[in-house]
Short mmCIF file of C-alpha atoms in Angstrom, two decimals:
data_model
loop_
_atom_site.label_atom_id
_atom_site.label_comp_id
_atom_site.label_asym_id
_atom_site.label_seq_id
_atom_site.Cartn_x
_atom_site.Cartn_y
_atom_site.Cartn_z
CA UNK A 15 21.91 -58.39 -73.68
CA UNK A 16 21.00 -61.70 -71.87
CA UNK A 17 24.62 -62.23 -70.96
CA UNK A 18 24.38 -58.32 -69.42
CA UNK A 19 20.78 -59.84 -67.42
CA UNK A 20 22.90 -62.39 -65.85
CA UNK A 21 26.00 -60.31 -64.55
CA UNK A 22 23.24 -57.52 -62.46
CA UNK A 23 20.97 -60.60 -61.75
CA UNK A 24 23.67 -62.38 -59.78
CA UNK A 25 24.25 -58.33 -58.01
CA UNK A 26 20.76 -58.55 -57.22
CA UNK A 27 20.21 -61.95 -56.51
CA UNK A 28 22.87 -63.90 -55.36
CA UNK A 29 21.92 -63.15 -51.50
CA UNK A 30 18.37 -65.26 -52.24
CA UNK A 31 19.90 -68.14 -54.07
CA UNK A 32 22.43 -68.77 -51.37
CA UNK A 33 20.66 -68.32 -48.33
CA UNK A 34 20.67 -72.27 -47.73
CA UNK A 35 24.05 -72.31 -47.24
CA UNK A 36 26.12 -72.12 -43.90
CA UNK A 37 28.60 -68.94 -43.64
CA UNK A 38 31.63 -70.51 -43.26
CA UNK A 39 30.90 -73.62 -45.04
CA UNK A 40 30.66 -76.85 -43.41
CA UNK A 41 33.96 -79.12 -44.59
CA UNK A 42 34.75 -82.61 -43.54
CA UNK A 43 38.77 -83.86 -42.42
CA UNK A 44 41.07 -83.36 -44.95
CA UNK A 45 43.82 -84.50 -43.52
CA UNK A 46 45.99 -86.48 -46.00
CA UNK A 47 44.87 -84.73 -48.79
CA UNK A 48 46.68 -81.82 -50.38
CA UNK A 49 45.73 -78.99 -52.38
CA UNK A 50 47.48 -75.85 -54.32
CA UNK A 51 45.52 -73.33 -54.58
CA UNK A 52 46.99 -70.14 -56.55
CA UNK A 53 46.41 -66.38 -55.31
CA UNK A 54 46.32 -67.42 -51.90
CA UNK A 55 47.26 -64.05 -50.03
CA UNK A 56 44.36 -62.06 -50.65
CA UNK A 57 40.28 -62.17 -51.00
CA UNK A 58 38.56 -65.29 -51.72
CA UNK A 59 42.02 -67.51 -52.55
CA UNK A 60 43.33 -67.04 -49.12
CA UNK A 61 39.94 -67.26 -47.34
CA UNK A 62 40.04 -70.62 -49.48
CA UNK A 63 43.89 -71.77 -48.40
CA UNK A 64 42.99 -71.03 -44.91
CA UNK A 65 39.71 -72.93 -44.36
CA UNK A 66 41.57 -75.89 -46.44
CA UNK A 67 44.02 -76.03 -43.86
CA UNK A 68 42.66 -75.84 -40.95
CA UNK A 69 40.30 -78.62 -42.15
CA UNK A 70 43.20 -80.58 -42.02
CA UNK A 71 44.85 -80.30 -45.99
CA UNK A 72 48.50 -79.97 -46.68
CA UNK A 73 48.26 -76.36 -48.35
CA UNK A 74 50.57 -75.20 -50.64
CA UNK A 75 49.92 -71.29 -51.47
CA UNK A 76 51.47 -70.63 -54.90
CA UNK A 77 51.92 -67.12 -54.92
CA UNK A 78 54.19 -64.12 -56.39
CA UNK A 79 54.68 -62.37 -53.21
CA UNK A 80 56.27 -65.62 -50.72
CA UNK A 81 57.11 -63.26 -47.91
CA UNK A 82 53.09 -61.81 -48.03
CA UNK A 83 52.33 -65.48 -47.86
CA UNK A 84 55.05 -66.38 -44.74
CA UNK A 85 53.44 -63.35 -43.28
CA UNK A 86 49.91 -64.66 -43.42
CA UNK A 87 50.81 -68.58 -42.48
CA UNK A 88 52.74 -67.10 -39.30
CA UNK A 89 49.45 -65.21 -38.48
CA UNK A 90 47.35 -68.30 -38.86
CA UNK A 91 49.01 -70.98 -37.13
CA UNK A 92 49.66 -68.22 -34.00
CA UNK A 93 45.54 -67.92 -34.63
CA UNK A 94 44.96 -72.05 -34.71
CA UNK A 95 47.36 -72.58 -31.66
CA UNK A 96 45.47 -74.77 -29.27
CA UNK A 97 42.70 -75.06 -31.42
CA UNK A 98 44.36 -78.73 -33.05
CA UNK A 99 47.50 -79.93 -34.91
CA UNK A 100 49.43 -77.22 -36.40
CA UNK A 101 48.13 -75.97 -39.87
CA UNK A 102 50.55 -77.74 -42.69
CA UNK A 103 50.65 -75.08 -44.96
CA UNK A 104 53.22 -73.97 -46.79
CA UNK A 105 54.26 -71.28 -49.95
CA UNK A 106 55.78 -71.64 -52.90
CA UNK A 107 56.58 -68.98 -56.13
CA UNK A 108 54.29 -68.79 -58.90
CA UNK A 109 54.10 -65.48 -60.90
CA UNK A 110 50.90 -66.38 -63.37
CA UNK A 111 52.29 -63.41 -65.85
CA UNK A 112 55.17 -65.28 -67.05
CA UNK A 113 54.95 -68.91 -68.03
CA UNK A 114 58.55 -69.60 -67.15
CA UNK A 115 57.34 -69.04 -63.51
CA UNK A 116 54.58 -72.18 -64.67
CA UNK A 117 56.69 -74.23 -65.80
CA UNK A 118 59.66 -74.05 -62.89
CA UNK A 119 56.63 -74.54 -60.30
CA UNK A 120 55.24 -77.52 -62.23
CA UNK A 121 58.69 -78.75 -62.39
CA UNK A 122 59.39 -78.19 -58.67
CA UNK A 123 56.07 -80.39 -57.25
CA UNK A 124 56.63 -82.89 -60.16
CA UNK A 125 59.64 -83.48 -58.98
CA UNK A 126 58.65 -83.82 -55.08
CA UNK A 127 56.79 -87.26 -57.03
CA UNK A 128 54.24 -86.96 -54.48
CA UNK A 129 50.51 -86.94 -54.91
CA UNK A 130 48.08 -83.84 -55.60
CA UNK A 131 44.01 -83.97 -54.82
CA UNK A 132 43.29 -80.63 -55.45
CA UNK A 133 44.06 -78.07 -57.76
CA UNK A 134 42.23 -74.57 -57.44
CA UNK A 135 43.27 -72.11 -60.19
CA UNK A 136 41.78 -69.37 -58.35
CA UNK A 137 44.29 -66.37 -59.15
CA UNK A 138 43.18 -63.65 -61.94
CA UNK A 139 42.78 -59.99 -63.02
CA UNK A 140 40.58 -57.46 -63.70
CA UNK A 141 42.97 -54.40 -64.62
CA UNK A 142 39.64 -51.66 -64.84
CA UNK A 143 39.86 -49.11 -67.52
CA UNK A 144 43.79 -49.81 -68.16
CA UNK A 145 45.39 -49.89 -71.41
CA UNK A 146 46.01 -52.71 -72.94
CA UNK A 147 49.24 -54.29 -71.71
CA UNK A 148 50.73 -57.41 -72.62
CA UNK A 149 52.67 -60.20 -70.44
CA UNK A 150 56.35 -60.75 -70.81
CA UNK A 151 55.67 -63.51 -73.00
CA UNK A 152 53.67 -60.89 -75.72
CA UNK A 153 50.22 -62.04 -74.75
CA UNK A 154 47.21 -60.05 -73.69
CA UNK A 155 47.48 -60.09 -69.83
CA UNK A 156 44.37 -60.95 -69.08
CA UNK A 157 44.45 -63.57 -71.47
CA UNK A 158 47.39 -65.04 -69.83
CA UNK A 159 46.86 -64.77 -66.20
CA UNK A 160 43.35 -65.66 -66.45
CA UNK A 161 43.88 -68.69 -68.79
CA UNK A 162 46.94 -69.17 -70.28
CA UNK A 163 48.63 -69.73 -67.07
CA UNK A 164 46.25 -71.62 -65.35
CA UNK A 165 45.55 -74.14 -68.48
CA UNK A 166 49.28 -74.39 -68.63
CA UNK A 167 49.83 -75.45 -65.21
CA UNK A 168 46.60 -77.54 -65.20
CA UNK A 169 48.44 -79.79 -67.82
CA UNK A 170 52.09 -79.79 -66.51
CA UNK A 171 50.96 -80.86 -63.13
CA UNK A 172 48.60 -83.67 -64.67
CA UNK A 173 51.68 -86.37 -63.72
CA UNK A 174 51.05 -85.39 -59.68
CA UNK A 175 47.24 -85.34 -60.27
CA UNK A 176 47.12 -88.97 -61.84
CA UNK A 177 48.95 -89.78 -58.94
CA UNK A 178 46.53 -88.48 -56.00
CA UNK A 179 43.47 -89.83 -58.07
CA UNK A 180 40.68 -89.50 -57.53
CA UNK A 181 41.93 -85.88 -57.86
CA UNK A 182 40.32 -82.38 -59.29
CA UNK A 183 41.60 -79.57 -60.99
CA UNK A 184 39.28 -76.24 -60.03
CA UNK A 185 38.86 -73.29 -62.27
CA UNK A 186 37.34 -70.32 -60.66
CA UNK A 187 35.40 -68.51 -63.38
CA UNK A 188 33.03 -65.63 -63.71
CA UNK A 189 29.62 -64.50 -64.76
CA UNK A 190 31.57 -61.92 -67.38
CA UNK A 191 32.36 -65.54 -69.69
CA UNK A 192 29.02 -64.79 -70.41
CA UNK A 193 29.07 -61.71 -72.60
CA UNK A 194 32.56 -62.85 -73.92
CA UNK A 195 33.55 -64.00 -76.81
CA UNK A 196 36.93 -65.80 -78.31
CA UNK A 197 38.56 -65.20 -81.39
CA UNK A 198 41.10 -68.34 -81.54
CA UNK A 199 43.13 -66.42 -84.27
CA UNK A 200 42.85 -63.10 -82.47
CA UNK A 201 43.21 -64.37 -78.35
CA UNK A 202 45.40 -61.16 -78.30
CA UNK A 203 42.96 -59.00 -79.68
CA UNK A 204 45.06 -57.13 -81.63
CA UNK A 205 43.78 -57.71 -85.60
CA UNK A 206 42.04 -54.72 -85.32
CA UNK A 207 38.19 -56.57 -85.82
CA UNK A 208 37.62 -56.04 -82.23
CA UNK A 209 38.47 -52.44 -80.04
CA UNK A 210 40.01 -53.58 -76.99
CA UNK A 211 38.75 -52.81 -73.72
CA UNK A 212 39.25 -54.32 -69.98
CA UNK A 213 35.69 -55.66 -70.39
CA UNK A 214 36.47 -57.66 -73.58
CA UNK A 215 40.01 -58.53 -72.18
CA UNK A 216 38.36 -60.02 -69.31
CA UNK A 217 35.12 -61.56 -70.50
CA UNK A 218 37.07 -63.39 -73.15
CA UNK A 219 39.69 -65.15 -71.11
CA UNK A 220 37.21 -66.40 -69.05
CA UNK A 221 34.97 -67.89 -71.52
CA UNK A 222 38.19 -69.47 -73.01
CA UNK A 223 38.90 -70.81 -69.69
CA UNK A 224 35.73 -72.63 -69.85
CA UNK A 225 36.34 -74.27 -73.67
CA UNK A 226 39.97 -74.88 -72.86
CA UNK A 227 38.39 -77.00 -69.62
CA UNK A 228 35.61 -78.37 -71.52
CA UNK A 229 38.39 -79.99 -73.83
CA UNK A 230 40.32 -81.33 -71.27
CA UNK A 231 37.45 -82.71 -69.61
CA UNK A 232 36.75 -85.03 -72.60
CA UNK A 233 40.25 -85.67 -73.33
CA UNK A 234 40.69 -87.16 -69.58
CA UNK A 235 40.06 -90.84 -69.32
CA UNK A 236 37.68 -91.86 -66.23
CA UNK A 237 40.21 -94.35 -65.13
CA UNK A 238 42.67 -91.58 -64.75
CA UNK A 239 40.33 -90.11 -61.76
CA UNK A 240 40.76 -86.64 -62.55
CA UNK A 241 37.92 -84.35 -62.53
CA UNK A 242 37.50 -80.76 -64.26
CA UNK A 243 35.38 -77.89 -63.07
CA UNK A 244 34.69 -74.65 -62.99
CA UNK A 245 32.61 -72.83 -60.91
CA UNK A 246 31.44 -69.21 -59.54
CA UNK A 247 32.45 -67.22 -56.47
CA UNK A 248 29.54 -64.68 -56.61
CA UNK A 249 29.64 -61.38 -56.84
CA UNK A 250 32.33 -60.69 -54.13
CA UNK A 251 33.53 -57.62 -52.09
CA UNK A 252 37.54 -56.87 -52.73
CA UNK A 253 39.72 -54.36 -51.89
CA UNK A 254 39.42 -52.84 -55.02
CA UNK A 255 37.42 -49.50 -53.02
CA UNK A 256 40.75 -47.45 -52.07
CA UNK A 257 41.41 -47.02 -55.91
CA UNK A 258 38.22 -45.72 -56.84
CA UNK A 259 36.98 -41.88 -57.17
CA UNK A 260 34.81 -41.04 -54.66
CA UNK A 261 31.37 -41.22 -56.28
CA UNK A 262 32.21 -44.76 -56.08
CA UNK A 263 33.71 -45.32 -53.28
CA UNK A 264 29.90 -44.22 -51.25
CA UNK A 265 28.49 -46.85 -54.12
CA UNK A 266 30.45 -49.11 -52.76
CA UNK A 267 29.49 -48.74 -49.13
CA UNK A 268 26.24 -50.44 -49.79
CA UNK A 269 27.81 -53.04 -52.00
CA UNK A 270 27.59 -55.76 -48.97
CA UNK A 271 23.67 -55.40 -49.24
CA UNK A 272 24.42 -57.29 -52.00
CA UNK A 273 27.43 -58.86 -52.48
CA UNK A 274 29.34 -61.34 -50.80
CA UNK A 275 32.55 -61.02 -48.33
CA UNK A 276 35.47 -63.12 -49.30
CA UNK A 277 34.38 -65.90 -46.95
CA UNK A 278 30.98 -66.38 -48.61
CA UNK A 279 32.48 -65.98 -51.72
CA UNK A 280 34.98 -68.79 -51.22
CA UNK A 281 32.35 -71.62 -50.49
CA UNK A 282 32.00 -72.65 -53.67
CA UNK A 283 35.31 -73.38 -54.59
CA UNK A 284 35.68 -75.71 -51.31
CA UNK A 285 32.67 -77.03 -52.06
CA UNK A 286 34.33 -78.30 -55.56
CA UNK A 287 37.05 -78.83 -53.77
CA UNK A 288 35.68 -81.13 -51.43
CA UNK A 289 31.69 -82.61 -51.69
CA UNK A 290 32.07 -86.47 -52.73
CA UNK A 291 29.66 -86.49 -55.11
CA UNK A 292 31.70 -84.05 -57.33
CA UNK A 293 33.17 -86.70 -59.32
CA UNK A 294 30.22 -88.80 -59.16
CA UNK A 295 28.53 -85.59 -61.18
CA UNK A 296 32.03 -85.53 -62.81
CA UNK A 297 31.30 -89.07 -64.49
CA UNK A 298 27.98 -88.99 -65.13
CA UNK A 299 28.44 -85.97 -67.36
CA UNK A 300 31.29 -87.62 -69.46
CA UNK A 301 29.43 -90.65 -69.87
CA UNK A 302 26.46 -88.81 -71.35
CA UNK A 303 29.11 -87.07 -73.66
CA UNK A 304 27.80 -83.80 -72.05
CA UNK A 305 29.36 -80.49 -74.00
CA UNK A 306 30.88 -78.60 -71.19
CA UNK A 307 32.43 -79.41 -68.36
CA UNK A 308 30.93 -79.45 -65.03
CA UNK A 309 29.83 -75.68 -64.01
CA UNK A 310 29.14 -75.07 -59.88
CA UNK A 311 27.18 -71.69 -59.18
CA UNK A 312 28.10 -69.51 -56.26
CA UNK A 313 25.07 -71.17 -54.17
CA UNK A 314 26.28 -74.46 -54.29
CA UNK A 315 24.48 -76.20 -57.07
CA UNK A 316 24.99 -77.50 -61.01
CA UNK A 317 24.79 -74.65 -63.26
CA UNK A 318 24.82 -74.06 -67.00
CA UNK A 319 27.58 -71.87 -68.35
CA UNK A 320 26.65 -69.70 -71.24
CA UNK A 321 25.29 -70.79 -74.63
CA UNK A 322 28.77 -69.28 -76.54
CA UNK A 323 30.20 -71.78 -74.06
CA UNK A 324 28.79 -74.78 -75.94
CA UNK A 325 30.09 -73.81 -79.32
CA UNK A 326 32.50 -77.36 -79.65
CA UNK A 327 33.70 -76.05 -82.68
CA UNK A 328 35.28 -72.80 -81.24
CA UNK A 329 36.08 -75.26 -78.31
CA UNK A 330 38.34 -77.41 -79.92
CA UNK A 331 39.76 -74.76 -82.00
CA UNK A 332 40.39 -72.08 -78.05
CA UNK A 333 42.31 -75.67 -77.39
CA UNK A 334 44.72 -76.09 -80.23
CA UNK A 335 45.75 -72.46 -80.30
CA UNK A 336 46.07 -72.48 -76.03
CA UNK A 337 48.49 -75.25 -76.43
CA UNK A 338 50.45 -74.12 -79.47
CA UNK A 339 50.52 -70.41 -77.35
CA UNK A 340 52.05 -71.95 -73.88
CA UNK A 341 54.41 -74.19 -76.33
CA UNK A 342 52.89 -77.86 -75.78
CA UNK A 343 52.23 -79.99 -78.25
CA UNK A 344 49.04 -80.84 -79.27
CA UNK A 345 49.23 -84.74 -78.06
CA UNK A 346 50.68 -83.48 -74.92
CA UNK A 347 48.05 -84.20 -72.55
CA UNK A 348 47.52 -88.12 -74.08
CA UNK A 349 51.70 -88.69 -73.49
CA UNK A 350 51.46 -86.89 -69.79
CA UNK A 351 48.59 -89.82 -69.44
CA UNK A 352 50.36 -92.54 -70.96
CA UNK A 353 53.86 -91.87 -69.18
CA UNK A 354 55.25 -91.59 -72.40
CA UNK A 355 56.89 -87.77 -71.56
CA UNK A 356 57.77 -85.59 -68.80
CA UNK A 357 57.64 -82.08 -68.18
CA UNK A 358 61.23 -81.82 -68.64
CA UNK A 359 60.60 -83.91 -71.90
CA UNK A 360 58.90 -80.85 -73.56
CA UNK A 361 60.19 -77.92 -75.07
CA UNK A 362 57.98 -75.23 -73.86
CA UNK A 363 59.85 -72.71 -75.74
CA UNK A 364 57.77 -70.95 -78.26
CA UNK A 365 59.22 -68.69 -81.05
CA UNK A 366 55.88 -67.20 -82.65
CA UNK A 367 55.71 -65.66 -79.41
CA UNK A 368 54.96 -62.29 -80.36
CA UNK A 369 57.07 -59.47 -78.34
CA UNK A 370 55.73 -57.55 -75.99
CA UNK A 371 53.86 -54.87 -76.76
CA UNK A 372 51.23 -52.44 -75.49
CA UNK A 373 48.53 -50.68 -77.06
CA UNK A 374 46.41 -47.68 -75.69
CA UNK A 375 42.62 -48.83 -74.62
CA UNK A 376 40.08 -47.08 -76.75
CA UNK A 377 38.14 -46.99 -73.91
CA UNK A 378 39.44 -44.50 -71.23
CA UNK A 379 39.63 -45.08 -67.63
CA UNK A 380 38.77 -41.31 -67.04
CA UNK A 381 35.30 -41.53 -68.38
CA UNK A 382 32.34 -41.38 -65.46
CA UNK A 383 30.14 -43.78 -67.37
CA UNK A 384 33.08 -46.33 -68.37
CA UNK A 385 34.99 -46.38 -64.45
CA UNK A 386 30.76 -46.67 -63.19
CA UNK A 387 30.38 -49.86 -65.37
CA UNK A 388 34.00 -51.17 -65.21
CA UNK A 389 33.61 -51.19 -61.13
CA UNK A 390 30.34 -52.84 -61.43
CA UNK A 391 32.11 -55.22 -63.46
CA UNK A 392 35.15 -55.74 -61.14
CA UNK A 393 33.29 -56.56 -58.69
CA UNK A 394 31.72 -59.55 -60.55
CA UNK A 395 35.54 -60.85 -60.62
CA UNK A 396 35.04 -64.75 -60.19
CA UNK A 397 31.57 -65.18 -60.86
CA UNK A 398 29.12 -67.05 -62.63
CA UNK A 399 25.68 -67.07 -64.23
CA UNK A 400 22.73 -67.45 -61.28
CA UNK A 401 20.61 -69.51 -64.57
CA UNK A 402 20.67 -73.09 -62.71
CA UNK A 403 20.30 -76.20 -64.25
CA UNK A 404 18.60 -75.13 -67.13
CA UNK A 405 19.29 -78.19 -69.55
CA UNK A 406 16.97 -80.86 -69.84
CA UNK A 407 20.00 -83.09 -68.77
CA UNK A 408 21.33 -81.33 -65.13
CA UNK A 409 17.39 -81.84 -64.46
CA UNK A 410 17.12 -85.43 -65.16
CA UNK A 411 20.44 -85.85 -63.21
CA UNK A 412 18.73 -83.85 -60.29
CA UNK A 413 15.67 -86.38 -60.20
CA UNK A 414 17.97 -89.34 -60.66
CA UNK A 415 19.59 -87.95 -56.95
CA UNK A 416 22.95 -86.99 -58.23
CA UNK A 417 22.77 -83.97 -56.60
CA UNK A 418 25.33 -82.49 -54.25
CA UNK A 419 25.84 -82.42 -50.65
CA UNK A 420 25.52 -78.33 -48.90
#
């Protein structure tokens, strides 16, 4: 139940917390520095790629749909014209549902050998009410889009991160890790112990997004200069309204009371993106062995993810079975450090894959109650817990002055 408190708290709440910060956000020059962010044509992504860019960042949107993404770059540098230098943007292909499409995009900026400073896994899904499906590759789809993917490219591009140290790799989470909960033998949730539903497929990908970066976060050296975070959006407004029966869609008309548009929404992932004290926070966490990586709330400030979230055991455990699932070895992260591989080094087939498959939800999409609380969830897409710095540790960092910049 306290996980349910904190997705309707942030509804409620988020508005009050963030009222300190500027709408858009404040960013410094960027220019030199350059950042992929995934999901880039639509909501809170592109609202992201755009601000990055015309702060001054080399912005590569890695997207399915390239010519929705040539579209949208056209549009913004006509927009910019006279305004500066002309945006330096650019897209490239990256289809999060099959890990093929990873691994030839990893492979593609890899072999550019040029640096990367930022890294903002920001694509996901939310499929509301829908069966349960599974990727091309015979995993759970949210599962894979939501972490599979994004841990999988996190790690291949590692080589091009190392080389724009001091460099960061963003996750953007959500408030739903916090009623999740991850099965490392069952990540598919098929064994039959659990009945799936959108809400568990969701909730538990992004709670293993948050042990999977936990992991990785220890298992980076500080001299290699990368940091790992994830953070929340809020509760923001997408165009999920033209889908939904009407009942909902005059619910959803007084959403923005409450919620945020993609803009606000998007401040916290260039904050991460951007505040120089991030890795400062970064390193002062690792050095105090701190459980979980760093978490940024959707107002701007350290958070605490959810108490499930600490569980090291299941931690370590989400890890092994992530990498054994996208086809890395388990020492593959130390080698990508120590030059001792290369992407094209590693066999990322994988023959337990199972095939594709796709079971019937026992929870139907047709049902008032379940659509009412599905779109009350989907709207949370991206978000975190409003419960800030609630360890005894995030406060003595707070009085010691590592605190961030707004």
């Amino acid at each position: 139940m306290r996980g349910w408190s904190s997705v309707f708290g942030e509804i409620l709440f988020q508005r009050i917390t963030a009222s300190h910060l500027l709408n858009p956000l404040p960013l410094p020059p960027l220019n030199d520095v350059t950042c992929v962010v995934t999901g880039s044509t639509s909501d809170i992504g592109r609202e992201t790629a755009r601000q990055l860019a015309e702060a001054g960042a080399h912005v590569v949107m890695a997207v399915r749909n390239t010519k929705a993404a040539q579209e949208l770059i056209h549009q913004w540098q006509n927009e910019w014209s006279g305004k500066g230098l002309p945006l330096n943007i650019e897209a490239m292909e990256l289809d999060l549902i099959s890990l093929d499409s990873v691994a030839r995009f990893a492979d593609a900026w890899n072999a550019r050998l040029g640096p990367l400073h930022v890294l903002i896994n920001n694509a996901g899904i939310f499929a509301m009410g829908e069966e349960q499906k599974s990727s091309e590759d015979g995993y759970e789809q949210h599962m894979q889009v939501n972490h599979l993917a994004p841990a999988l490219l996190s790690v291949l591009l590692l080589p091009s991160l190392i080389r724009g140290s001091p460099s960061r790799i963003i996750n953007v989470n959500s408030v739903m890790h916090s009623v999740g909960f991850v099965d490392p033998d069952d990540m598919n949730v098929v064994s039959g112990r659990r009945k799936y539903s959108s809400v568990i497929g969701y909730s538990s990908s992004k709670l293993a997004q948050i042990m999977f970066s936990s992991i990785l976060f220890k298992k980076l050296p500080l001299e290699t200069g990368v940091s790992v975070i994830c953070l929340s959006p809020g509760v923001v407004l997408t165009n999920v309204a033209r889908d939904l029966p009407r009942i909902l869609q005059a619910l959803y008309a007084v959403i923005p009371y409450f919620i945020f548009s993609p803009q606000e929404g998007c401040r916290s992932s260039l904050f991460s993106a951007t505040d120089p004290q991030i890795p400062e926070y970064w390193e002062t966490l690792k050095s105090d062995d701190w459980p979980v990586c760093p978490f940024i709330s959707q107002d701007c400030r350290p958070t605490n993810p959810s108490e499930e979230a600490h569980n090291t055991e299941t931690a370590h455990r989400v890890w092994e079975k992530t990498l054994e699932l996208v086809g890395l070895p388990l020492d593959a992260v130390e080698k990508l450090i120590e030059g001792k591989i290369s992407n094209a080094d590693m066999d990322l087939s994988n023959n337990s894959r199972p095939k594709k498959t796709t079971k019937r939800s026992t929870c139907s999409p047709y049902r008032s109650k379940v659509l009412l609380l599905n779109f009350l969830i989907y709207c949370t897409l991206g978000t975190e817990s409003p419960r800030h710095i609630t360890c005894d540790l995030l406060r003595k960092r707070t009085r010691m002055g590592v605190r961030m910049n707004v």
